[in-house]
């Protein structure tokens, strides 16, 4: 554990060195920096800094490759106008709220950012030859002939065993791995290739899926997947831990009205955090991690059942403007907690595995106001009306089920 943490923090330091080199290149030429060129002087750098010899060279090369990819994404966002649009949104928000517009933030808007070595959550990438055993993975991690990369797995039994990299094992070739740490837990994710046959589109009936806050997904065949409300479930615990962290890490004071407040002191922030404050921070991260796991688990179960149980030929979704919906300050927390974009993302890639076509209707299509029986449309439908009652044909149905059936009828 200690070796992995020290290695990850050294890789963060190397990222910052490469980022500084890239910024200098960008200011001098105005073109995309080529940080991968630093790989040519890596041997000299390790000769002058012997403590870096314990880190595998492949991990150091991945840092340069990652930061090159970050600069490439930055220039792509400049080309498609994303950076300028976000700058305008930032300026408009500051002007609306009366905040200070920082010129330094505008100059570095969207650029790769430095990484801080005092963080407890981090990740590092490796490429090369991997040996997967029944209970462990040997990663390409060598230092002066000594093997350091034997990682014991907590979960095992489903990975393709054997030597991977230049060779295939069981039709699967593992080429890269990412080791990450989150909330005190270590994870390894493997990237590889596998030869699969051509997928055939199923012949099932089309399905409409209505995404929402009350239920994360409602299917046109009547299935409903309730929202676990993960953040709301842990809100009381988070409030208690955040207050505890504030008492232990912030400086007490009073505002102009004599009310006791806590504020971050700049000198104190630069000092090492106390042991008790670190314990509270670790507990807070653990609660956030559990909420994320609960949200992800429910989303995976729902999308798996929708795609595999009925094998639909087409799945129809709404093209929701989730970024615009989050601007509603009364519903922003509930919309974020429902993870509608994540459910849509999982449906899309899992349907692709099964050969199911995913279609989207226009975001302005009135699926909730349209009757699934006769097709008539209501002029007004309030959010508090949970049951759809058609004034033309008299049908009475749950509004989410009605919207899902209307979406299924739009399948091409």
mmCIF file of C-alpha atoms in Angstrom:
data_model
loop_
_atom_site.group_PDB
_atom_site.id
_atom_site.type_symbol
_atom_site.label_atom_id
_atom_site.label_comp_id
_atom_site.label_asym_id
_atom_site.label_seq_id
_atom_site.Cartn_x
_atom_site.Cartn_y
_atom_site.Cartn_z
ATOM 1 C CA UNK A 1 0.000 0.000 0.000
ATOM 2 C CA UNK A 2 2.798 2.394 0.935
ATOM 3 C CA UNK A 3 4.731 1.651 -2.274
ATOM 4 C CA UNK A 4 1.687 2.341 -4.460
ATOM 5 C CA UNK A 5 0.892 5.603 -2.658
ATOM 6 C CA UNK A 6 4.473 6.884 -2.942
ATOM 7 C CA UNK A 7 4.599 5.905 -6.620
ATOM 8 C CA UNK A 8 1.311 7.651 -7.392
ATOM 9 C CA UNK A 9 2.477 10.843 -5.695
ATOM 10 C CA UNK A 10 5.752 10.825 -7.629
ATOM 11 C CA UNK A 11 3.766 10.424 -10.846
ATOM 12 C CA UNK A 12 1.708 13.478 -9.861
ATOM 13 C CA UNK A 13 4.954 15.411 -9.428
ATOM 14 C CA UNK A 14 6.098 14.258 -12.872
ATOM 15 C CA UNK A 15 2.727 15.367 -14.313
ATOM 16 C CA UNK A 16 3.286 18.865 -12.883
ATOM 17 C CA UNK A 17 6.818 18.980 -14.357
ATOM 18 C CA UNK A 18 5.495 17.974 -17.790
ATOM 19 C CA UNK A 19 2.619 20.465 -17.440
ATOM 20 C CA UNK A 20 5.059 23.288 -16.702
ATOM 21 C CA UNK A 21 7.079 22.298 -19.783
ATOM 22 C CA UNK A 22 3.886 22.216 -21.884
ATOM 23 C CA UNK A 23 2.777 25.652 -20.691
ATOM 24 C CA UNK A 24 6.167 27.105 -21.601
ATOM 25 C CA UNK A 25 5.930 25.534 -25.050
ATOM 26 C CA UNK A 26 2.405 26.857 -25.530
ATOM 27 C CA UNK A 27 3.316 30.415 -24.493
ATOM 28 C CA UNK A 28 6.405 30.392 -26.773
ATOM 29 C CA UNK A 29 4.839 28.909 -29.927
ATOM 30 C CA UNK A 30 1.048 29.050 -29.487
ATOM 31 C CA UNK A 31 0.875 25.474 -30.789
ATOM 32 C CA UNK A 32 -0.016 22.191 -29.124
ATOM 33 C CA UNK A 33 2.822 21.095 -26.820
ATOM 34 C CA UNK A 34 4.515 17.757 -27.431
ATOM 35 C CA UNK A 35 5.208 16.549 -23.907
ATOM 36 C CA UNK A 36 6.004 13.054 -25.165
ATOM 37 C CA UNK A 37 9.396 14.521 -26.174
ATOM 38 C CA UNK A 38 10.295 14.497 -22.478
ATOM 39 C CA UNK A 39 10.528 10.731 -22.758
ATOM 40 C CA UNK A 40 13.866 11.230 -24.553
ATOM 41 C CA UNK A 41 15.470 12.776 -21.453
ATOM 42 C CA UNK A 42 13.881 10.357 -18.992
ATOM 43 C CA UNK A 43 17.065 8.312 -18.628
ATOM 44 C CA UNK A 44 19.119 11.405 -17.746
ATOM 45 C CA UNK A 45 16.427 12.517 -15.308
ATOM 46 C CA UNK A 46 16.491 9.157 -13.478
ATOM 47 C CA UNK A 47 20.289 9.218 -13.438
ATOM 48 C CA UNK A 48 20.269 12.569 -11.638
ATOM 49 C CA UNK A 49 17.403 11.455 -9.328
ATOM 50 C CA UNK A 50 18.137 7.868 -8.177
ATOM 51 C CA UNK A 51 14.978 7.717 -6.044
ATOM 52 C CA UNK A 52 12.929 7.568 -9.268
ATOM 53 C CA UNK A 53 14.552 4.256 -10.263
ATOM 54 C CA UNK A 54 11.999 2.370 -8.150
ATOM 55 C CA UNK A 55 9.197 3.495 -10.474
ATOM 56 C CA UNK A 56 8.585 1.457 -13.645
ATOM 57 C CA UNK A 57 9.515 3.277 -16.815
ATOM 58 C CA UNK A 58 6.207 2.352 -18.433
ATOM 59 C CA UNK A 59 4.318 4.240 -15.723
ATOM 60 C CA UNK A 60 6.450 7.350 -16.368
ATOM 61 C CA UNK A 61 5.824 7.096 -20.114
ATOM 62 C CA UNK A 62 2.065 6.898 -19.490
ATOM 63 C CA UNK A 63 2.216 10.255 -17.685
ATOM 64 C CA UNK A 64 3.643 11.921 -20.805
ATOM 65 C CA UNK A 65 1.099 10.121 -22.995
ATOM 66 C CA UNK A 66 -1.794 11.221 -20.761
ATOM 67 C CA UNK A 67 -0.789 14.864 -20.657
ATOM 68 C CA UNK A 68 -0.347 14.880 -24.446
ATOM 69 C CA UNK A 69 -3.915 13.568 -24.723
ATOM 70 C CA UNK A 70 -5.095 16.289 -22.315
ATOM 71 C CA UNK A 71 -3.549 19.018 -24.486
ATOM 72 C CA UNK A 72 -5.091 17.453 -27.591
ATOM 73 C CA UNK A 73 -8.556 17.532 -25.980
ATOM 74 C CA UNK A 74 -7.982 21.188 -25.039
ATOM 75 C CA UNK A 75 -7.249 22.186 -28.635
ATOM 76 C CA UNK A 76 -10.209 20.163 -29.906
ATOM 77 C CA UNK A 77 -12.480 22.060 -27.509
ATOM 78 C CA UNK A 78 -11.033 25.340 -28.773
ATOM 79 C CA UNK A 79 -11.714 24.280 -32.353
ATOM 80 C CA UNK A 80 -15.367 23.360 -31.753
ATOM 81 C CA UNK A 81 -16.011 26.511 -29.691
ATOM 82 C CA UNK A 82 -16.596 24.802 -26.343
ATOM 83 C CA UNK A 83 -13.968 26.867 -24.503
ATOM 84 C CA UNK A 84 -15.365 30.197 -25.710
ATOM 85 C CA UNK A 85 -18.914 29.166 -24.801
ATOM 86 C CA UNK A 86 -17.855 28.166 -21.291
ATOM 87 C CA UNK A 87 -15.971 31.439 -20.879
ATOM 88 C CA UNK A 88 -19.091 33.407 -21.813
ATOM 89 C CA UNK A 89 -21.157 31.369 -19.345
ATOM 90 C CA UNK A 90 -18.576 32.007 -16.608
ATOM 91 C CA UNK A 91 -18.536 35.765 -17.237
ATOM 92 C CA UNK A 92 -22.344 35.956 -17.395
ATOM 93 C CA UNK A 93 -22.690 34.047 -14.118
ATOM 94 C CA UNK A 94 -20.177 36.275 -12.317
ATOM 95 C CA UNK A 95 -21.873 39.414 -13.610
ATOM 96 C CA UNK A 96 -25.283 38.123 -12.565
ATOM 97 C CA UNK A 97 -24.124 37.227 -9.051
ATOM 98 C CA UNK A 98 -21.837 40.232 -8.641
ATOM 99 C CA UNK A 99 -18.662 38.133 -8.338
ATOM 100 C CA UNK A 100 -15.102 38.968 -9.328
ATOM 101 C CA UNK A 101 -13.982 37.856 -12.797
ATOM 102 C CA UNK A 102 -10.436 36.550 -12.473
ATOM 103 C CA UNK A 103 -8.241 37.150 -15.498
ATOM 104 C CA UNK A 104 -5.939 34.272 -14.608
ATOM 105 C CA UNK A 105 -8.859 31.844 -14.704
ATOM 106 C CA UNK A 106 -9.918 33.141 -18.122
ATOM 107 C CA UNK A 107 -6.388 32.725 -19.509
ATOM 108 C CA UNK A 108 -6.108 29.109 -18.257
ATOM 109 C CA UNK A 109 -9.726 28.169 -18.958
ATOM 110 C CA UNK A 110 -9.954 24.517 -20.008
ATOM 111 C CA UNK A 111 -6.201 23.857 -19.903
ATOM 112 C CA UNK A 112 -4.779 20.758 -18.169
ATOM 113 C CA UNK A 113 -4.483 21.412 -14.457
ATOM 114 C CA UNK A 114 -1.763 20.518 -11.953
ATOM 115 C CA UNK A 115 -2.234 17.577 -9.604
ATOM 116 C CA UNK A 116 -1.700 17.816 -5.868
ATOM 117 C CA UNK A 117 0.360 15.108 -4.193
ATOM 118 C CA UNK A 118 -1.440 15.441 -0.834
ATOM 119 C CA UNK A 119 -4.666 14.003 -2.240
ATOM 120 C CA UNK A 120 -5.735 10.540 -1.124
ATOM 121 C CA UNK A 121 -7.495 9.651 -4.395
ATOM 122 C CA UNK A 122 -5.344 9.123 -7.478
ATOM 123 C CA UNK A 123 -4.663 6.746 -10.357
ATOM 124 C CA UNK A 124 -1.794 5.594 -12.560
ATOM 125 C CA UNK A 125 -1.632 3.721 -15.862
ATOM 126 C CA UNK A 126 0.604 0.884 -17.062
ATOM 127 C CA UNK A 127 1.140 -0.885 -20.380
ATOM 128 C CA UNK A 128 2.968 -4.081 -21.169
ATOM 129 C CA UNK A 129 2.762 -7.752 -20.244
ATOM 130 C CA UNK A 130 0.317 -8.845 -17.553
ATOM 131 C CA UNK A 131 0.067 -12.236 -15.846
ATOM 132 C CA UNK A 132 -3.371 -12.951 -14.387
ATOM 133 C CA UNK A 133 -3.572 -15.751 -11.857
ATOM 134 C CA UNK A 134 -6.487 -17.189 -9.900
ATOM 135 C CA UNK A 135 -6.092 -14.674 -7.048
ATOM 136 C CA UNK A 136 -3.535 -12.097 -8.226
ATOM 137 C CA UNK A 137 -2.256 -10.000 -11.123
ATOM 138 C CA UNK A 138 1.411 -9.431 -11.959
ATOM 139 C CA UNK A 139 1.746 -6.024 -13.624
ATOM 140 C CA UNK A 140 4.817 -4.890 -15.656
ATOM 141 C CA UNK A 141 6.511 -3.335 -12.662
ATOM 142 C CA UNK A 142 10.236 -4.025 -12.359
ATOM 143 C CA UNK A 143 13.053 -2.157 -10.696
ATOM 144 C CA UNK A 144 16.641 -3.377 -11.162
ATOM 145 C CA UNK A 145 15.405 -6.887 -11.912
ATOM 146 C CA UNK A 146 13.144 -7.102 -8.832
ATOM 147 C CA UNK A 147 9.434 -7.813 -9.347
ATOM 148 C CA UNK A 148 7.275 -5.338 -7.458
ATOM 149 C CA UNK A 149 3.982 -5.660 -9.275
ATOM 150 C CA UNK A 150 2.167 -8.613 -7.632
ATOM 151 C CA UNK A 151 -1.315 -7.382 -6.700
ATOM 152 C CA UNK A 152 -3.615 -9.667 -4.694
ATOM 153 C CA UNK A 153 -7.240 -9.444 -5.818
ATOM 154 C CA UNK A 154 -10.179 -9.184 -3.436
ATOM 155 C CA UNK A 155 -12.564 -10.193 -6.243
ATOM 156 C CA UNK A 156 -11.420 -13.006 -8.476
ATOM 157 C CA UNK A 157 -12.564 -15.874 -10.624
ATOM 158 C CA UNK A 158 -13.925 -14.010 -13.650
ATOM 159 C CA UNK A 159 -10.783 -12.597 -15.276
ATOM 160 C CA UNK A 160 -9.098 -14.503 -18.158
ATOM 161 C CA UNK A 161 -6.092 -16.205 -16.616
ATOM 162 C CA UNK A 162 -2.720 -16.434 -18.332
ATOM 163 C CA UNK A 163 -0.065 -14.122 -19.743
ATOM 164 C CA UNK A 164 -1.346 -11.100 -21.633
ATOM 165 C CA UNK A 165 0.262 -8.306 -23.613
ATOM 166 C CA UNK A 166 1.980 -9.541 -26.743
ATOM 167 C CA UNK A 167 0.047 -12.801 -26.535
ATOM 168 C CA UNK A 168 -3.633 -13.647 -26.298
ATOM 169 C CA UNK A 169 -5.150 -15.855 -23.623
ATOM 170 C CA UNK A 170 -8.579 -17.310 -24.207
ATOM 171 C CA UNK A 171 -9.177 -14.994 -27.173
ATOM 172 C CA UNK A 172 -8.633 -11.902 -24.978
ATOM 173 C CA UNK A 173 -5.566 -9.683 -25.020
ATOM 174 C CA UNK A 174 -5.028 -7.350 -22.044
ATOM 175 C CA UNK A 175 -2.885 -4.388 -23.113
ATOM 176 C CA UNK A 176 -3.184 -1.774 -20.348
ATOM 177 C CA UNK A 177 -4.186 -1.361 -16.731
ATOM 178 C CA UNK A 178 -5.170 1.570 -14.527
ATOM 179 C CA UNK A 179 -4.523 1.326 -10.790
ATOM 180 C CA UNK A 180 -6.595 3.772 -8.774
ATOM 181 C CA UNK A 181 -7.386 4.538 -5.155
ATOM 182 C CA UNK A 182 -10.693 5.901 -3.933
ATOM 183 C CA UNK A 183 -11.932 6.344 -0.373
ATOM 184 C CA UNK A 184 -9.107 4.140 0.921
ATOM 185 C CA UNK A 185 -9.860 1.286 -1.503
ATOM 186 C CA UNK A 186 -7.611 0.140 -4.340
ATOM 187 C CA UNK A 187 -8.944 -0.794 -7.779
ATOM 188 C CA UNK A 188 -7.403 -2.096 -10.981
ATOM 189 C CA UNK A 189 -9.206 -1.785 -14.294
ATOM 190 C CA UNK A 190 -7.950 -3.710 -17.309
ATOM 191 C CA UNK A 191 -8.173 -2.635 -20.933
ATOM 192 C CA UNK A 192 -7.978 -5.203 -23.691
ATOM 193 C CA UNK A 193 -9.290 -6.472 -26.988
ATOM 194 C CA UNK A 194 -11.395 -9.488 -27.872
ATOM 195 C CA UNK A 195 -12.509 -10.855 -31.214
ATOM 196 C CA UNK A 196 -16.307 -11.080 -31.300
ATOM 197 C CA UNK A 197 -18.670 -12.077 -34.051
ATOM 198 C CA UNK A 198 -21.136 -9.819 -35.810
ATOM 199 C CA UNK A 199 -24.159 -8.937 -33.688
ATOM 200 C CA UNK A 200 -27.634 -9.551 -35.085
ATOM 201 C CA UNK A 201 -30.429 -7.128 -34.245
ATOM 202 C CA UNK A 202 -33.017 -8.833 -32.011
ATOM 203 C CA UNK A 203 -36.586 -9.186 -33.212
ATOM 204 C CA UNK A 204 -38.295 -8.110 -29.997
ATOM 205 C CA UNK A 205 -40.868 -5.344 -29.704
ATOM 206 C CA UNK A 206 -39.641 -1.752 -29.489
ATOM 207 C CA UNK A 207 -39.382 -0.295 -26.007
ATOM 208 C CA UNK A 208 -39.731 3.277 -24.836
ATOM 209 C CA UNK A 209 -37.814 4.313 -21.717
ATOM 210 C CA UNK A 210 -38.809 7.441 -19.829
ATOM 211 C CA UNK A 211 -36.075 8.796 -17.533
ATOM 212 C CA UNK A 212 -37.050 10.851 -14.525
ATOM 213 C CA UNK A 213 -36.478 11.815 -10.902
ATOM 214 C CA UNK A 214 -39.225 9.850 -9.145
ATOM 215 C CA UNK A 215 -38.172 6.690 -11.020
ATOM 216 C CA UNK A 216 -34.826 6.543 -12.786
ATOM 217 C CA UNK A 217 -36.433 4.585 -15.649
ATOM 218 C CA UNK A 218 -39.995 3.617 -16.609
ATOM 219 C CA UNK A 219 -40.374 1.136 -19.480
ATOM 220 C CA UNK A 220 -43.301 1.009 -21.875
ATOM 221 C CA UNK A 221 -44.095 -2.597 -20.836
ATOM 222 C CA UNK A 222 -44.870 -1.393 -17.290
ATOM 223 C CA UNK A 223 -41.558 -2.027 -15.529
ATOM 224 C CA UNK A 224 -40.477 0.679 -13.141
ATOM 225 C CA UNK A 225 -37.094 1.191 -11.492
ATOM 226 C CA UNK A 226 -37.290 3.401 -8.426
ATOM 227 C CA UNK A 227 -34.742 6.075 -7.679
ATOM 228 C CA UNK A 228 -32.614 5.021 -4.660
ATOM 229 C CA UNK A 229 -32.059 8.705 -3.765
ATOM 230 C CA UNK A 230 -28.543 7.829 -2.663
ATOM 231 C CA UNK A 231 -27.455 11.339 -1.716
ATOM 232 C CA UNK A 232 -30.626 12.036 0.255
ATOM 233 C CA UNK A 233 -30.163 8.764 2.150
ATOM 234 C CA UNK A 234 -26.727 9.830 3.420
ATOM 235 C CA UNK A 235 -27.406 13.563 3.755
ATOM 236 C CA UNK A 236 -27.796 13.548 7.530
ATOM 237 C CA UNK A 237 -24.547 11.652 7.987
ATOM 238 C CA UNK A 238 -22.712 13.955 5.570
ATOM 239 C CA UNK A 239 -23.989 17.047 7.360
ATOM 240 C CA UNK A 240 -22.663 15.726 10.668
ATOM 241 C CA UNK A 241 -19.232 14.832 9.232
ATOM 242 C CA UNK A 242 -18.838 18.123 7.375
ATOM 243 C CA UNK A 243 -19.597 20.098 10.535
ATOM 244 C CA UNK A 244 -17.091 17.983 12.413
ATOM 245 C CA UNK A 245 -14.439 18.611 9.754
ATOM 246 C CA UNK A 246 -15.134 22.361 9.884
ATOM 247 C CA UNK A 247 -14.609 22.437 13.663
ATOM 248 C CA UNK A 248 -11.347 20.519 13.370
ATOM 249 C CA UNK A 249 -9.807 22.230 10.367
ATOM 250 C CA UNK A 250 -11.231 25.756 10.201
ATOM 251 C CA UNK A 251 -10.825 28.840 12.356
ATOM 252 C CA UNK A 252 -13.771 30.085 14.398
ATOM 253 C CA UNK A 253 -14.891 33.685 14.253
ATOM 254 C CA UNK A 254 -17.901 35.986 14.106
ATOM 255 C CA UNK A 255 -19.532 37.833 11.264
ATOM 256 C CA UNK A 256 -20.694 41.471 11.314
ATOM 257 C CA UNK A 257 -23.897 40.489 13.141
ATOM 258 C CA UNK A 258 -22.116 38.591 15.930
ATOM 259 C CA UNK A 259 -23.039 35.144 14.632
ATOM 260 C CA UNK A 260 -20.442 32.415 15.143
ATOM 261 C CA UNK A 261 -18.960 31.257 11.833
ATOM 262 C CA UNK A 262 -16.074 29.144 10.603
ATOM 263 C CA UNK A 263 -13.794 30.215 7.775
ATOM 264 C CA UNK A 264 -10.702 28.731 6.151
ATOM 265 C CA UNK A 265 -7.512 30.480 7.254
ATOM 266 C CA UNK A 266 -4.917 30.715 4.489
ATOM 267 C CA UNK A 267 -2.009 30.010 6.852
ATOM 268 C CA UNK A 268 -3.819 27.035 8.312
ATOM 269 C CA UNK A 269 -4.629 25.588 4.892
ATOM 270 C CA UNK A 270 -0.925 25.567 4.034
ATOM 271 C CA UNK A 271 -0.077 23.732 7.260
ATOM 272 C CA UNK A 272 -0.398 19.917 7.570
ATOM 273 C CA UNK A 273 -3.903 18.781 8.415
ATOM 274 C CA UNK A 274 -4.385 17.398 11.901
ATOM 275 C CA UNK A 275 -4.826 13.657 12.415
ATOM 276 C CA UNK A 276 -8.425 14.052 13.597
ATOM 277 C CA UNK A 277 -9.294 16.225 10.606
ATOM 278 C CA UNK A 278 -7.846 13.589 8.270
ATOM 279 C CA UNK A 279 -9.937 10.897 9.963
ATOM 280 C CA UNK A 280 -13.102 12.941 9.479
ATOM 281 C CA UNK A 281 -12.211 13.664 5.859
ATOM 282 C CA UNK A 282 -11.667 9.942 5.228
ATOM 283 C CA UNK A 283 -15.087 9.155 6.718
ATOM 284 C CA UNK A 284 -16.696 11.815 4.509
ATOM 285 C CA UNK A 285 -15.103 10.352 1.395
ATOM 286 C CA UNK A 286 -16.308 6.914 2.450
ATOM 287 C CA UNK A 287 -19.909 8.125 2.691
ATOM 288 C CA UNK A 288 -19.703 9.773 -0.741
ATOM 289 C CA UNK A 289 -18.239 6.545 -2.121
ATOM 290 C CA UNK A 290 -21.099 4.447 -0.712
ATOM 291 C CA UNK A 291 -23.660 6.824 -2.213
ATOM 292 C CA UNK A 292 -21.932 6.581 -5.598
ATOM 293 C CA UNK A 293 -21.808 2.779 -5.413
ATOM 294 C CA UNK A 294 -25.520 2.592 -4.576
ATOM 295 C CA UNK A 295 -26.398 4.877 -7.481
ATOM 296 C CA UNK A 296 -24.202 2.943 -9.908
ATOM 297 C CA UNK A 297 -25.479 -0.449 -8.749
ATOM 298 C CA UNK A 298 -29.136 0.464 -9.282
ATOM 299 C CA UNK A 299 -28.373 1.970 -12.696
ATOM 300 C CA UNK A 300 -26.457 -1.136 -13.827
ATOM 301 C CA UNK A 301 -29.187 -3.515 -12.671
ATOM 302 C CA UNK A 302 -31.914 -1.484 -14.365
ATOM 303 C CA UNK A 303 -30.126 -1.081 -17.705
ATOM 304 C CA UNK A 304 -29.080 -4.747 -17.767
ATOM 305 C CA UNK A 305 -32.665 -5.935 -17.289
ATOM 306 C CA UNK A 306 -34.057 -3.514 -19.869
ATOM 307 C CA UNK A 307 -31.597 -4.614 -22.552
ATOM 308 C CA UNK A 308 -31.309 -8.354 -21.911
ATOM 309 C CA UNK A 309 -34.625 -9.577 -20.482
ATOM 310 C CA UNK A 310 -36.899 -8.675 -23.402
ATOM 311 C CA UNK A 311 -34.205 -8.228 -26.115
ATOM 312 C CA UNK A 312 -35.986 -5.304 -27.805
ATOM 313 C CA UNK A 313 -35.246 -4.453 -31.412
ATOM 314 C CA UNK A 314 -35.290 -0.710 -30.709
ATOM 315 C CA UNK A 315 -35.012 1.384 -27.539
ATOM 316 C CA UNK A 316 -36.389 4.920 -27.787
ATOM 317 C CA UNK A 317 -35.153 7.644 -25.409
ATOM 318 C CA UNK A 318 -35.692 11.359 -25.034
ATOM 319 C CA UNK A 319 -32.885 13.750 -25.928
ATOM 320 C CA UNK A 320 -32.922 15.464 -22.534
ATOM 321 C CA UNK A 321 -31.174 18.780 -21.948
ATOM 322 C CA UNK A 322 -29.789 17.736 -18.573
ATOM 323 C CA UNK A 323 -27.387 20.690 -18.329
ATOM 324 C CA UNK A 324 -30.308 23.061 -18.767
ATOM 325 C CA UNK A 325 -32.411 21.140 -16.242
ATOM 326 C CA UNK A 326 -29.655 21.508 -13.639
ATOM 327 C CA UNK A 327 -30.046 25.289 -13.785
ATOM 328 C CA UNK A 328 -33.334 24.918 -11.900
ATOM 329 C CA UNK A 329 -32.074 25.524 -8.373
ATOM 330 C CA UNK A 330 -35.103 23.821 -6.828
ATOM 331 C CA UNK A 331 -34.607 20.543 -8.686
ATOM 332 C CA UNK A 332 -30.856 20.530 -9.387
ATOM 333 C CA UNK A 333 -29.941 18.269 -6.450
ATOM 334 C CA UNK A 334 -32.705 15.762 -7.199
ATOM 335 C CA UNK A 335 -31.830 15.671 -10.912
ATOM 336 C CA UNK A 336 -28.149 15.109 -10.149
ATOM 337 C CA UNK A 337 -28.998 12.365 -7.661
ATOM 338 C CA UNK A 338 -31.120 10.579 -10.287
ATOM 339 C CA UNK A 339 -28.079 10.238 -12.616
ATOM 340 C CA UNK A 340 -30.202 10.350 -15.770
ATOM 341 C CA UNK A 341 -27.218 10.871 -18.061
ATOM 342 C CA UNK A 342 -25.469 7.805 -16.595
ATOM 343 C CA UNK A 343 -28.552 5.628 -17.146
ATOM 344 C CA UNK A 344 -28.751 6.820 -20.752
ATOM 345 C CA UNK A 345 -25.029 6.175 -21.296
ATOM 346 C CA UNK A 346 -25.288 2.624 -19.955
ATOM 347 C CA UNK A 347 -28.364 1.884 -22.061
ATOM 348 C CA UNK A 348 -26.557 3.025 -25.205
ATOM 349 C CA UNK A 349 -23.424 0.912 -24.853
ATOM 350 C CA UNK A 350 -25.200 -2.181 -23.486
ATOM 351 C CA UNK A 351 -27.724 -2.048 -26.316
ATOM 352 C CA UNK A 352 -24.807 -1.906 -28.756
ATOM 353 C CA UNK A 353 -23.475 -5.168 -27.315
ATOM 354 C CA UNK A 354 -26.816 -6.857 -28.007
ATOM 355 C CA UNK A 355 -27.276 -5.313 -31.458
ATOM 356 C CA UNK A 356 -30.267 -3.255 -30.295
ATOM 357 C CA UNK A 357 -30.755 0.088 -32.014
ATOM 358 C CA UNK A 358 -31.074 3.155 -29.755
ATOM 359 C CA UNK A 359 -33.096 6.061 -31.093
ATOM 360 C CA UNK A 360 -33.698 9.507 -29.623
ATOM 361 C CA UNK A 361 -36.696 11.758 -30.114
ATOM 362 C CA UNK A 362 -36.437 15.526 -30.168
ATOM 363 C CA UNK A 363 -36.155 17.133 -26.735
ATOM 364 C CA UNK A 364 -39.175 19.300 -27.529
ATOM 365 C CA UNK A 365 -41.386 16.311 -28.352
ATOM 366 C CA UNK A 366 -44.346 16.389 -25.873
ATOM 367 C CA UNK A 367 -44.200 12.751 -24.755
ATOM 368 C CA UNK A 368 -45.753 13.483 -21.345
ATOM 369 C CA UNK A 369 -48.610 15.580 -22.777
ATOM 370 C CA UNK A 370 -49.504 13.160 -25.606
ATOM 371 C CA UNK A 371 -52.087 10.431 -25.012
ATOM 372 C CA UNK A 372 -50.811 6.920 -25.690
ATOM 373 C CA UNK A 373 -54.317 5.771 -26.624
ATOM 374 C CA UNK A 374 -55.647 8.289 -29.145
ATOM 375 C CA UNK A 375 -52.672 10.612 -29.744
ATOM 376 C CA UNK A 376 -54.356 13.792 -28.565
ATOM 377 C CA UNK A 377 -52.172 16.352 -26.832
ATOM 378 C CA UNK A 378 -52.844 18.331 -23.666
ATOM 379 C CA UNK A 379 -52.016 22.000 -23.627
ATOM 380 C CA UNK A 380 -51.044 22.030 -19.941
ATOM 381 C CA UNK A 381 -49.798 19.190 -17.719
ATOM 382 C CA UNK A 382 -48.527 20.157 -14.290
ATOM 383 C CA UNK A 383 -45.649 18.340 -12.635
ATOM 384 C CA UNK A 384 -47.881 17.529 -9.647
ATOM 385 C CA UNK A 385 -50.286 15.533 -11.863
ATOM 386 C CA UNK A 386 -48.900 12.013 -11.541
ATOM 387 C CA UNK A 387 -51.774 10.394 -13.476
ATOM 388 C CA UNK A 388 -52.537 11.148 -17.101
ATOM 389 C CA UNK A 389 -56.265 11.501 -17.812
ATOM 390 C CA UNK A 390 -57.202 11.961 -21.472
ATOM 391 C CA UNK A 391 -60.158 14.267 -22.049
ATOM 392 C CA UNK A 392 -60.738 12.803 -25.514
ATOM 393 C CA UNK A 393 -60.760 9.011 -25.034
ATOM 394 C CA UNK A 394 -60.969 8.868 -21.229
ATOM 395 C CA UNK A 395 -57.851 6.726 -20.684
ATOM 396 C CA UNK A 396 -56.329 6.904 -17.185
ATOM 397 C CA UNK A 397 -52.696 5.827 -16.814
ATOM 398 C CA UNK A 398 -49.588 6.764 -14.863
ATOM 399 C CA UNK A 399 -47.953 9.733 -16.563
ATOM 400 C CA UNK A 400 -44.500 8.108 -16.726
ATOM 401 C CA UNK A 401 -45.875 4.890 -18.240
ATOM 402 C CA UNK A 402 -47.882 6.966 -20.713
ATOM 403 C CA UNK A 403 -44.738 8.859 -21.756
ATOM 404 C CA UNK A 404 -42.807 5.605 -22.185
ATOM 405 C CA UNK A 405 -45.539 4.102 -24.384
ATOM 406 C CA UNK A 406 -45.625 7.257 -26.506
ATOM 407 C CA UNK A 407 -41.847 7.008 -26.958
ATOM 408 C CA UNK A 408 -42.144 3.358 -28.027
ATOM 409 C CA UNK A 409 -44.710 4.392 -30.657
ATOM 410 C CA UNK A 410 -42.091 6.740 -32.189
ATOM 411 C CA UNK A 411 -39.738 3.844 -33.051
ATOM 412 C CA UNK A 412 -38.739 3.787 -36.713
#
